Short mmCIF file of C-alpha atoms and ligand atoms in Angstrom, two decimals:
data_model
loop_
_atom_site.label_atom_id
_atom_site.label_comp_id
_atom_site.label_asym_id
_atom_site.label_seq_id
_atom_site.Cartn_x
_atom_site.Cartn_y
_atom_site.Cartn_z
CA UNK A 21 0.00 0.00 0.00
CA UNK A 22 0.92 3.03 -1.05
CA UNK A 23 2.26 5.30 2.22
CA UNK A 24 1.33 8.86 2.85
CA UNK A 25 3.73 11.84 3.20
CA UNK A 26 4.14 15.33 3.14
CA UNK A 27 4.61 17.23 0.06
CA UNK A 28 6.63 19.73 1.12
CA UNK A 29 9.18 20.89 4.33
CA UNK A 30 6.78 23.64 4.96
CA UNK A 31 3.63 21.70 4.61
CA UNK A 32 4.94 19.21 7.63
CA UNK A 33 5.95 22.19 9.86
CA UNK A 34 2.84 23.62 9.56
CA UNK A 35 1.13 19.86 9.90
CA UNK A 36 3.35 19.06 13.04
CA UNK A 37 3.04 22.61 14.43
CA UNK A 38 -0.44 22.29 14.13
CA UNK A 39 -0.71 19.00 16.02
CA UNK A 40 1.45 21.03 18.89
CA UNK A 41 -0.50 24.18 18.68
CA UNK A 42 -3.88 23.60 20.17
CA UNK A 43 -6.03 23.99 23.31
CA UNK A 44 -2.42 23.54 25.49
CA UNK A 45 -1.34 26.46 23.81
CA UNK A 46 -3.90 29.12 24.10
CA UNK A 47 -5.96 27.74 26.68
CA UNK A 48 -3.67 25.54 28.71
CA UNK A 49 -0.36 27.94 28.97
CA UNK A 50 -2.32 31.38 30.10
CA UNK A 51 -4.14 29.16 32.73
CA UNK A 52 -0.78 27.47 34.17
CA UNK A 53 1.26 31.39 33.89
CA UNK A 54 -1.81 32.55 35.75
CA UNK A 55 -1.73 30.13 38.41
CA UNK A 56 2.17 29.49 38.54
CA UNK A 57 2.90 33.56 39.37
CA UNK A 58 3.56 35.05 36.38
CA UNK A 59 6.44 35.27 34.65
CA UNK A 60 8.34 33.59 36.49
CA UNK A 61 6.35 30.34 35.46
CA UNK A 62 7.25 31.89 31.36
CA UNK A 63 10.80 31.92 31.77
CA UNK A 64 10.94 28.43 33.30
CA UNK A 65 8.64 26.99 30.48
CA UNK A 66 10.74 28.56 28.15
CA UNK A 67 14.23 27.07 28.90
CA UNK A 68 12.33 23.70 29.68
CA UNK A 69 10.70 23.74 26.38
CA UNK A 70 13.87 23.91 24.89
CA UNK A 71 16.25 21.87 26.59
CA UNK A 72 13.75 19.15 27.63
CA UNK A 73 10.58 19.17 25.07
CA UNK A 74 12.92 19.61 22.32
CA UNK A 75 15.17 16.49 22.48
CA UNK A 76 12.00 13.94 23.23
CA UNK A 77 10.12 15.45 20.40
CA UNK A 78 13.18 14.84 18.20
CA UNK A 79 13.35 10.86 19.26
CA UNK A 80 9.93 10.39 18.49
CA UNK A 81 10.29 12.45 15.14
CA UNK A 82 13.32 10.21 14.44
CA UNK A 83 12.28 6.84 15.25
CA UNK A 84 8.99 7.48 13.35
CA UNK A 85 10.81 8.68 9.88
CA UNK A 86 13.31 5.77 10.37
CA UNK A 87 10.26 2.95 10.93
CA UNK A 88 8.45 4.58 8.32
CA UNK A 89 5.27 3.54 10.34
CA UNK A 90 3.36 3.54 13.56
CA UNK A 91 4.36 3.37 17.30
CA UNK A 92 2.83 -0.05 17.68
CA UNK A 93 4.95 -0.83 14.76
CA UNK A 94 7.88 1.37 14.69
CA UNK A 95 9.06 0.80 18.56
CA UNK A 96 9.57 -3.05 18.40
CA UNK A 97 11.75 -2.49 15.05
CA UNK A 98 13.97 -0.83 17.23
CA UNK A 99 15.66 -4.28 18.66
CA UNK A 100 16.30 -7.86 17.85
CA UNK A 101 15.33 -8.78 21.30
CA UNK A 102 11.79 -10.72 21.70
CA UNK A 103 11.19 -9.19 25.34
CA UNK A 104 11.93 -5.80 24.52
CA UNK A 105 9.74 -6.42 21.11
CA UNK A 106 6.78 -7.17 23.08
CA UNK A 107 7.37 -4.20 25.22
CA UNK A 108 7.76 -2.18 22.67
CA UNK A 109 3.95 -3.22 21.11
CA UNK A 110 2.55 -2.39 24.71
CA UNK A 111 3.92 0.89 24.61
CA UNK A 112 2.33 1.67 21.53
CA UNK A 113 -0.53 0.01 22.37
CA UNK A 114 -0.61 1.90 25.19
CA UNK A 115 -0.08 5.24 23.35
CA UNK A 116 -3.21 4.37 21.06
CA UNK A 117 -5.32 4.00 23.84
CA UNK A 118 -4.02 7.08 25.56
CA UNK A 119 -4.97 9.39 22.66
CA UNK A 120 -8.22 7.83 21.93
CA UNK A 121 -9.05 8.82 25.48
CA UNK A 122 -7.55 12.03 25.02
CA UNK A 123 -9.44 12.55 21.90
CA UNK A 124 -12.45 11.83 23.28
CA UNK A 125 -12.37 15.06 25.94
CA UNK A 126 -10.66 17.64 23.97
CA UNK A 127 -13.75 17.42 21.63
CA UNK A 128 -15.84 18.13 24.43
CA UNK A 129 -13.63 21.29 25.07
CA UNK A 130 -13.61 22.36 21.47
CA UNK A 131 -17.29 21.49 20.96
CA UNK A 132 -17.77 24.02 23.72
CA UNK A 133 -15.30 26.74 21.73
CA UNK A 134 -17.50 26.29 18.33
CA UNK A 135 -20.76 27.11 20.32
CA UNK A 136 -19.07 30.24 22.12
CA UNK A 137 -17.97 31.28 18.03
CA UNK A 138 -21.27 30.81 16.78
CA UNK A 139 -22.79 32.82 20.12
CA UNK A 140 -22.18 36.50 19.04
CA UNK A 141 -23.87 35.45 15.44
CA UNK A 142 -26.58 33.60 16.67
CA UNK A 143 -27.57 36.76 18.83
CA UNK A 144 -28.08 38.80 16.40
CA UNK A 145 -31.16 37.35 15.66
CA UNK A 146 -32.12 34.82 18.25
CA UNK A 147 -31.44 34.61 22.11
CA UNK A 148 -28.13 32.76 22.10
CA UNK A 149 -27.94 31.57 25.85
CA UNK A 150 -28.74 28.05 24.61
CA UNK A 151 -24.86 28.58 22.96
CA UNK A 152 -22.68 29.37 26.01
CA UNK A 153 -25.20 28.39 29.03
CA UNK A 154 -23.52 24.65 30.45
CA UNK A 155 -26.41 22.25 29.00
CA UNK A 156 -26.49 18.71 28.11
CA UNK A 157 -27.79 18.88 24.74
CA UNK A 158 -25.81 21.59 23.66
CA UNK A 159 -22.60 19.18 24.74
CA UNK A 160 -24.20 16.43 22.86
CA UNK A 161 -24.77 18.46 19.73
CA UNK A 162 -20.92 20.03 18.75
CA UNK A 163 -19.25 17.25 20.62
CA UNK A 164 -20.80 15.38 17.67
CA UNK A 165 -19.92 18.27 15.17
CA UNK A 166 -16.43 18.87 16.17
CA UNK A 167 -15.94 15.17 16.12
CA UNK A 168 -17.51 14.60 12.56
CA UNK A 169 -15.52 17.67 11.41
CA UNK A 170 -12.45 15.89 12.64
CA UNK A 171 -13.11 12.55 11.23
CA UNK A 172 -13.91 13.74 7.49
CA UNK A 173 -10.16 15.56 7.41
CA UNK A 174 -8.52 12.22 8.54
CA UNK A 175 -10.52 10.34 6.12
CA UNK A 176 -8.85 12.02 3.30
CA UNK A 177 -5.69 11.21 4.08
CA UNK A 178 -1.96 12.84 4.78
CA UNK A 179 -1.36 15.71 1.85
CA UNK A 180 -5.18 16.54 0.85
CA UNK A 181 -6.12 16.37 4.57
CA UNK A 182 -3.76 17.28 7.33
CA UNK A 183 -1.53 19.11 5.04
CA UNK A 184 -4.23 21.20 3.33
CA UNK A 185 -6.30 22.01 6.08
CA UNK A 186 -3.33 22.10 8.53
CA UNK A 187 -1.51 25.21 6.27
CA UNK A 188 -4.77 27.12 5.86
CA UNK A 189 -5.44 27.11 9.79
CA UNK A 190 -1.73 28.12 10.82
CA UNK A 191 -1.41 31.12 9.73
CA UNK A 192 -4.79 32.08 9.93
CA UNK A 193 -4.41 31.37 13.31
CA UNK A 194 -1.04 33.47 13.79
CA UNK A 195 -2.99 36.50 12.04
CA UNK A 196 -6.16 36.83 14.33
CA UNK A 197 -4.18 36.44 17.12
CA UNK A 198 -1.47 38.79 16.51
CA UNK A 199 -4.36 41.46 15.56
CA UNK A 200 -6.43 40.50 18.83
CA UNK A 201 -3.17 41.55 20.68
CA UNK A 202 -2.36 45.17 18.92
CA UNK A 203 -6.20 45.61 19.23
CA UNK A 204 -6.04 44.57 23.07
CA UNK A 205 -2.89 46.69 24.00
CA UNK A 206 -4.48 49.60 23.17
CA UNK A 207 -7.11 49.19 25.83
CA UNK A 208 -6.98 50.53 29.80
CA UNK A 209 -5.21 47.96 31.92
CA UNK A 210 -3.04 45.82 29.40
CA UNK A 211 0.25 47.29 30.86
CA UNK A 212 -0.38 46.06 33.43
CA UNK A 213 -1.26 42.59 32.59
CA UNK A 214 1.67 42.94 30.38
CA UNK A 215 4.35 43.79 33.23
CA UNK A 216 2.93 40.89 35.03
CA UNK A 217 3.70 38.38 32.19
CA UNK A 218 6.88 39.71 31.48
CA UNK A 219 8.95 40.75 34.45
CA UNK A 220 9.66 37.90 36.56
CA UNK A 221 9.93 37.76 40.42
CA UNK A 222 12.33 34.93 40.74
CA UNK A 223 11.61 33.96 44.06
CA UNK A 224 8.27 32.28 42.64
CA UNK A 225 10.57 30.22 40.42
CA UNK A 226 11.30 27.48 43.34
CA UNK A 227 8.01 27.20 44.38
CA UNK A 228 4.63 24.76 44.89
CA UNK A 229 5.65 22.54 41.66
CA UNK A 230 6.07 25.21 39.15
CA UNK A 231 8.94 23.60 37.15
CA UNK A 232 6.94 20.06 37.29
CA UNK A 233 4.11 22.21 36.41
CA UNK A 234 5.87 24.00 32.88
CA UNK A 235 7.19 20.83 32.22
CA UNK A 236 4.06 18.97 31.97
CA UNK A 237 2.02 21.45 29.99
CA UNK A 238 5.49 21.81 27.70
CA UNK A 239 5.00 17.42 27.17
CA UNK A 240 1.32 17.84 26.84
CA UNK A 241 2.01 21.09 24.28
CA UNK A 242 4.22 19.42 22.05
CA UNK A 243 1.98 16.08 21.88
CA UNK A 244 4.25 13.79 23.12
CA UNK A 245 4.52 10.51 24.24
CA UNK A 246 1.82 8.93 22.96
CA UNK A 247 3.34 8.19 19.74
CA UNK A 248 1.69 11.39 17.60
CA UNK A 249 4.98 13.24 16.75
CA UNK A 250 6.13 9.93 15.78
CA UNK A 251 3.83 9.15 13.29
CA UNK A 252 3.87 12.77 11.90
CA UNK A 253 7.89 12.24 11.57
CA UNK A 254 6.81 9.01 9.72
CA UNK A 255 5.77 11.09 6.86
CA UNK A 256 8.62 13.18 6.59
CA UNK A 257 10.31 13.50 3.98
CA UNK A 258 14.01 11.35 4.51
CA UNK A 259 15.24 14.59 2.32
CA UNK A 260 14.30 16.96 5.04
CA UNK A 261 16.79 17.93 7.86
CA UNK A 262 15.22 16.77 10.32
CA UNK A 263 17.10 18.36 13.75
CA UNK A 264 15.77 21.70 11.74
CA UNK A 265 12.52 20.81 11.02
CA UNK A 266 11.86 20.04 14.69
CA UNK A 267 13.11 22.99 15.99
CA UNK A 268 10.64 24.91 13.92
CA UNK A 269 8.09 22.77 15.37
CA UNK A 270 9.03 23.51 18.69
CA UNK A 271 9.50 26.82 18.07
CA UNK A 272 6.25 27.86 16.49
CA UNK A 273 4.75 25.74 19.33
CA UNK A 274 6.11 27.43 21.81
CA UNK A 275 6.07 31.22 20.62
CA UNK A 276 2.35 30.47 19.94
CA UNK A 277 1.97 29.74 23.63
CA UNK A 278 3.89 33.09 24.14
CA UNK A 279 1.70 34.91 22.13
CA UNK A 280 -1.46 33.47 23.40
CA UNK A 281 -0.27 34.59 27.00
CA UNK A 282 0.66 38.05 25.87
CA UNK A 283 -2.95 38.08 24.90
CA UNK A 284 -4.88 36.29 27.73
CA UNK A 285 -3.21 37.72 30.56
CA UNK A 286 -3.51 41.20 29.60
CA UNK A 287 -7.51 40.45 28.74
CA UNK A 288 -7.37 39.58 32.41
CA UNK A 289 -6.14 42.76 33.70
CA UNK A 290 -8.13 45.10 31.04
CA UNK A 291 -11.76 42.87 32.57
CA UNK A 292 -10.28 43.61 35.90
CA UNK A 293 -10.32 47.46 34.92
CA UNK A 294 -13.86 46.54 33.53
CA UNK A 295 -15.08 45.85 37.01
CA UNK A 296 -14.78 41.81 36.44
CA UNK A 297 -13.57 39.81 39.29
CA UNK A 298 -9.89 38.54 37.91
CA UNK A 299 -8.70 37.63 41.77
CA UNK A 300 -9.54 34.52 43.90
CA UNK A 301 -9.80 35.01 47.94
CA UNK A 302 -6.35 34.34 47.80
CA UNK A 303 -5.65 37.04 45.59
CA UNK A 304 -4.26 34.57 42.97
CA UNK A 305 -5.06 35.46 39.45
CA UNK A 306 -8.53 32.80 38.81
CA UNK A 307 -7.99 29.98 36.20
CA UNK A 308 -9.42 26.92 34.96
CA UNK A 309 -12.85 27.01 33.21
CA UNK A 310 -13.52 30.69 34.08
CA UNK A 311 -10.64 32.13 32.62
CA UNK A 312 -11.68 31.41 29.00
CA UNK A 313 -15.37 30.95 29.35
CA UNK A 314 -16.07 33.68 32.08
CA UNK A 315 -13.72 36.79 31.92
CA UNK A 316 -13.24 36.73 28.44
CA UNK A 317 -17.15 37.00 27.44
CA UNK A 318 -17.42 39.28 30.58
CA UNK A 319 -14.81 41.50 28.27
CA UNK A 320 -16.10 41.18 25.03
CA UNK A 321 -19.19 41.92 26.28
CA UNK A 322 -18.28 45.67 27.47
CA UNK A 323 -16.86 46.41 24.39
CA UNK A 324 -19.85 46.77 22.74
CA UNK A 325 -20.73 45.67 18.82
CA UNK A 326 -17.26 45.28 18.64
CA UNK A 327 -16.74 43.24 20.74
CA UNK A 328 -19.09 40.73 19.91
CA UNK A 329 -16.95 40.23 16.48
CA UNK A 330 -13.63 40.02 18.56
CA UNK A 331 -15.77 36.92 20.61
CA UNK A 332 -16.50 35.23 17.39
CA UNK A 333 -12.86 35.87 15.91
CA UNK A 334 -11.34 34.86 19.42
CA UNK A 335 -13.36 31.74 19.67
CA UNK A 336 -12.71 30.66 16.20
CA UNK A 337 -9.39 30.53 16.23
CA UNK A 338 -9.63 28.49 18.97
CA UNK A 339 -12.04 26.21 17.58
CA UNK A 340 -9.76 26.23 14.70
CA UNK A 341 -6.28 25.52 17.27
CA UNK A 342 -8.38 22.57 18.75
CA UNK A 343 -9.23 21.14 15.40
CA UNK A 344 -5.73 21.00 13.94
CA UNK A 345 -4.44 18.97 17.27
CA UNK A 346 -7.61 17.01 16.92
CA UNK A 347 -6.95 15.65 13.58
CA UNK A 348 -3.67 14.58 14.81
CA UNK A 349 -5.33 12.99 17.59
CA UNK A 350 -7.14 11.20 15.45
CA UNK A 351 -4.61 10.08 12.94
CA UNK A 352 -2.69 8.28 16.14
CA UNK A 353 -4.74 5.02 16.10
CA UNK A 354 -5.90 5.19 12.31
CA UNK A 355 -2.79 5.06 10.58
CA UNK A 356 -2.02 1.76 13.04
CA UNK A 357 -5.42 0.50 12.09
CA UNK A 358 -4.68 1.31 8.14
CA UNK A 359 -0.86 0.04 8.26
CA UNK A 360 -0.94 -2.86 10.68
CA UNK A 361 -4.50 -4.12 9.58
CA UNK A 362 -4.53 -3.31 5.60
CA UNK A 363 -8.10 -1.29 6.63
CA UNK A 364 -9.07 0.94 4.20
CA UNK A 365 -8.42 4.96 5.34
CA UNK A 366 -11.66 5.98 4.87
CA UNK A 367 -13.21 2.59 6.68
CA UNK A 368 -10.59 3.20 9.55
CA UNK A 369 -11.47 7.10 10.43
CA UNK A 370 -15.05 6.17 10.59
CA UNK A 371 -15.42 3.48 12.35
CA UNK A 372 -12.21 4.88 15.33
CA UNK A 373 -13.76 7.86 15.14
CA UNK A 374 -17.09 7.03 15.69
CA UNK A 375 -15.99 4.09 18.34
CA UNK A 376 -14.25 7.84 20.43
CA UNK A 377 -16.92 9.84 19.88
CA UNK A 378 -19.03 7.01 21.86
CA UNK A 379 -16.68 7.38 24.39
CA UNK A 380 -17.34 11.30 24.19
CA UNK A 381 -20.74 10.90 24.81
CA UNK A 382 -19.90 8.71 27.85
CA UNK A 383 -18.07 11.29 29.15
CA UNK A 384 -21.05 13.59 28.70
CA UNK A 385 -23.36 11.95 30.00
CA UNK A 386 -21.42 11.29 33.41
CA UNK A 387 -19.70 14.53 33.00
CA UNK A 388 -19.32 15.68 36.66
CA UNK A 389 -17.44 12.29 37.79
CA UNK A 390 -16.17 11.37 34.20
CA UNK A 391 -14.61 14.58 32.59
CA UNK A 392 -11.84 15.54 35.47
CA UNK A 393 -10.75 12.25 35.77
CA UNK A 394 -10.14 10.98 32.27
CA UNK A 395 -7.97 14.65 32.12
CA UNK A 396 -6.36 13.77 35.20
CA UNK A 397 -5.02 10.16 34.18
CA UNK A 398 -4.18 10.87 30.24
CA UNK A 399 -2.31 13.70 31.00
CA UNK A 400 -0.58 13.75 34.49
CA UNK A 401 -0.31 9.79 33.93
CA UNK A 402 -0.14 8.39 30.84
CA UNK A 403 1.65 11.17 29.14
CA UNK A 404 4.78 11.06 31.28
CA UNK A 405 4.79 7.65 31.66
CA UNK A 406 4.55 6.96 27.77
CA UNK A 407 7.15 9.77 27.53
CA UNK A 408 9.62 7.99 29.50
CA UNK A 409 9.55 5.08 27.74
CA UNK A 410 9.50 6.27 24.23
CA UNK A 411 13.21 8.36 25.40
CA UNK A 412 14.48 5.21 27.00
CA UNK A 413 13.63 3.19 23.54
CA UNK A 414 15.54 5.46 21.57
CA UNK A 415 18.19 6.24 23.81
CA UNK A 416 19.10 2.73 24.94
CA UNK A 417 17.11 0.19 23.06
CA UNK A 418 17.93 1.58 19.60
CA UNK A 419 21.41 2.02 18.60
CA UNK A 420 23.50 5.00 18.00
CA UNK A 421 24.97 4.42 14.92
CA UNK A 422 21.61 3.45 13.58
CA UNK A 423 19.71 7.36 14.69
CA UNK A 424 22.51 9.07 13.40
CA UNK A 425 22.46 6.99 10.36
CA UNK A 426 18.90 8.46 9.81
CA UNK A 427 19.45 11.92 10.75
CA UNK A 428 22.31 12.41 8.12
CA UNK A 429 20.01 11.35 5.35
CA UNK A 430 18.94 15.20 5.43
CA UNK A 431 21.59 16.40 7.35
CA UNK A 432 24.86 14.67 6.15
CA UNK A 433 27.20 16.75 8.69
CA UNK A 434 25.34 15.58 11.32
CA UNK A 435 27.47 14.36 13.02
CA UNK A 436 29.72 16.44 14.11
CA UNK A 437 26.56 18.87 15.18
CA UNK A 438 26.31 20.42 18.30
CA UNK A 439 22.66 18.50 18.30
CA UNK A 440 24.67 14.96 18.16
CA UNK A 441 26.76 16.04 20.53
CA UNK A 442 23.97 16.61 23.24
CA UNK A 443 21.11 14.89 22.14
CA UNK A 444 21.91 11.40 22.91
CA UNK A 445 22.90 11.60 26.21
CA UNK A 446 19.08 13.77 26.94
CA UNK A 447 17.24 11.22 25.82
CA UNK A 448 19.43 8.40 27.72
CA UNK A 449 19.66 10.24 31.09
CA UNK A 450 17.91 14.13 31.06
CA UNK A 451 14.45 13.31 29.83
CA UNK A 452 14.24 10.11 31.72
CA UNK A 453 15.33 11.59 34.98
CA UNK A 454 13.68 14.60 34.79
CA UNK A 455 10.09 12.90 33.60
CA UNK A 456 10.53 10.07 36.56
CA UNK A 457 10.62 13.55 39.19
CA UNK A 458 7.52 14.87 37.00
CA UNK A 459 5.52 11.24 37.68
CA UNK A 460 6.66 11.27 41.26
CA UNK A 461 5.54 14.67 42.06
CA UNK A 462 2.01 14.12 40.21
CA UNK A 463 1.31 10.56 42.11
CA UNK A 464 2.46 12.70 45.34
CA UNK A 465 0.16 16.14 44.35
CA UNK A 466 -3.10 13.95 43.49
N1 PFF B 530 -0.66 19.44 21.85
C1 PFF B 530 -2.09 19.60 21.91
C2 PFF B 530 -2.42 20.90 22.59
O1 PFF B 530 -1.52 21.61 23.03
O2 PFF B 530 -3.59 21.23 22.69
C3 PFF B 530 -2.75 18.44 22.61
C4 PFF B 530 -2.32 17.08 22.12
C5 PFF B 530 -2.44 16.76 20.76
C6 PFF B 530 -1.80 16.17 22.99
C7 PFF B 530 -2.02 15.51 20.29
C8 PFF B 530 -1.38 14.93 22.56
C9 PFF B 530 -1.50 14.60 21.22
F1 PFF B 530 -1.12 13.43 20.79
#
């Protein structure tokens, strides 16, 4: 069967970036810097990004374009022993699984996004409460939309699906965001918001988890772990340079994060100068659910007819953020299902998808047990975990020779790189040690 790939470099950054970029990013990130102090909680994500997101994204990037195919697939190639084979499977297995589950909330999320973008229209000429007020049937109806929406993209494959769509919603993305922010700055109250995301007080860097904190949402930003960046790398181009490419990845992902901060928190300060209530009892900044779905309405709200079309812009690029990581979501467990089990693509995004959006609907229907704690054990569980053991199978279980064999296909001086001088010894000792502290210190905080 014939395999799919990317047509062009630019196509995959803006596939793989898209993956990255999604509800983490612009919804995630702001919540974390406003609970983590600031700053101080930006400058640690940053370097962490870097020097520890980086390097695991690479392995799975690497391993995937090397296998040419799927975690379940591509992990056991990695040895000749029958032990490590089988662990290998599990792993991927395991990874499937994960992201299926994963899947299965963030539409619930991004079905909520789509009926916040379609609020501000849908009041122009009918009461549009039904949109944004917390209701069971209006979960039921755009988890199903945001789900089908996601399924027909995957069902047309790697180039006319995630690339096209993928490099339409990127920049579109960057654009409305980048004019929400000179349109925000402008308003009473954004300095300060702005001096508060920007100047750190480093005493707050030490403190209550933050770095186990910013490294979690960095794994959970960059989709790794559960074996997506790995696939994605399975349809790169062998042409590409590949320690490049993943640095744009990682950079777009992360400067998107930036961005979305230097919008959010801001918005916070500028409702605060509104009159909304920005501070818990503890005088914290407030996160979570309200941030997004409370203050920012609260906002848009004041600002008149205007800002009813910044709530539908604002909301649609989210919509649009979650959709792109979605689709990558998605693609996790159909490309196994269309490589490992000769199902046909179409066949395959169907039937998975409609198999997670059952489990969606679970999760609505038993929402106030259901939803925290599938969130809770992908991501503070599952994630690391998966992490770990995708930097230990390329660090130790694969050999050397044989990754830098496949990073000088696109890169022939490889090898005397500072990136092969560092790399391997991050993903044999860095990453593992520093994700084992991460699971620690979530089994200890739950
Ligand atoms: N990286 C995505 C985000 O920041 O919203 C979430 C995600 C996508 C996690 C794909 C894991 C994954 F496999």
């Amino acid at each position: 069967m014939e395999r799919g790939q990317f047509s062009s470099k630019i196509g995959f950054i803006m596939a793989a970036a898209g993956a990255a970029v999604g509800l983490g990013n612009i919804w995630g990130f702001p919540t974390q810097v406003a609970s983590n102090g600031g700053a101080a909680f930006v400058l640690v994500y940053l370097i962490l990004a870097f020097c520890l997101a980086y390097p695991a994204l690479m392995a799975e990037m690497i391993v995937g374009r090397s296998a040419r195919a799927n975690a379940v697939k591509a992990l056991p190639e990695l040895t000749d022993k029958p032990i490590l084979k089988q662990f290998g499977r599990l792993v991927g297995l395991t990874g499937l699984l994960t992201v299926a589950v994963i899947l299965s909330f963030y539409a619930i999320i991004a079905g909520w996004l789509f009926s916040f973008s379609l609020a501000p229209i849908a009041s122009l000429v009918v009461d549009s409460h039904w949109l944004t007020d917390f209701s069971l049937e209006r979960n039921i109806i755009f988890t199903l939309l945001f789900m089908v929406a996601t399924i027909l993209i995957i069902a047309q494959g790697v180039s006319s699906g995630i690339e096209r769509w993928s490099k339409r919603m990127m920049p579109a993305l960057i654009a409305i965001l980048l004019l929400l922010i000179a349109y925000m700055l402008t308003l009473p109250g954004a300095m300060k918001g702005l001096t508060h995301y920007l100047v750190p007080d480093f005493s707050l860097v030490f403190k209550g988890g933050l770095i186990i904190s910013a490294l979690g949402q960095a794994f959970f930003s960059l989709s790794l772990g559960v074996g997506c960046m790995l696939i994605y790398g399975s349809y790169l181009s062998s042409k590409e340079n590949i320690v490049k490419v993943g640095a744009w990845v990682t950079l777009i992902d992360v400067g998107l994060a930036f961005i979305a901060g230097l919008l959010i928190i801001p918005v916070m300060y500028i409702a605060a100068h509104h009159g909304v209530e920005i501070f818990d009892k503890q005088g914290a900044l407030i996160n979570g659910d309200t941030l997004i779905f409370n203050v920012l309405p609260a906002l848009f709200e004041q600002m008149g007819d205007i800002g009813q079309f910044v709530a539908f812009l604002f909301f649609l690029l989210m919509s649009l953020a979650g959709l792109t990581s979605s689709i990558s979501l998605l693609e996790v467990p159909v490309a196994y299902v269309v490589e490992s089990h000769g199902v046909a693509r179409k066949k395959a995004s169907w039937v998975i998808g409609g198999l997670i959006t059952l489990l969606s609907l679970t999760i609505v229907f038993n929402f106030d047990w259901l939803f925290g704690l599938v969130i809770m054990v992908t991501t503070q569980y599952s994630q690391p975990v998966l992490g770990l053991f995708f930097c230990l199978f390329a660090g130790w279980v694969w050999h050397r020779d044989h990754a830098l064999a496949e990073i000088k296909k696109g890169y022939p001086e490889a090898e005397q790189s500072l990136f092969w001088k560092i790399w391997p010894w991050y993903v044999r000792f860095v990453c593992p040690v520093f994700i084992i502290v991460m699971f620690i210190n979530a089994l200890i905080g739950s």
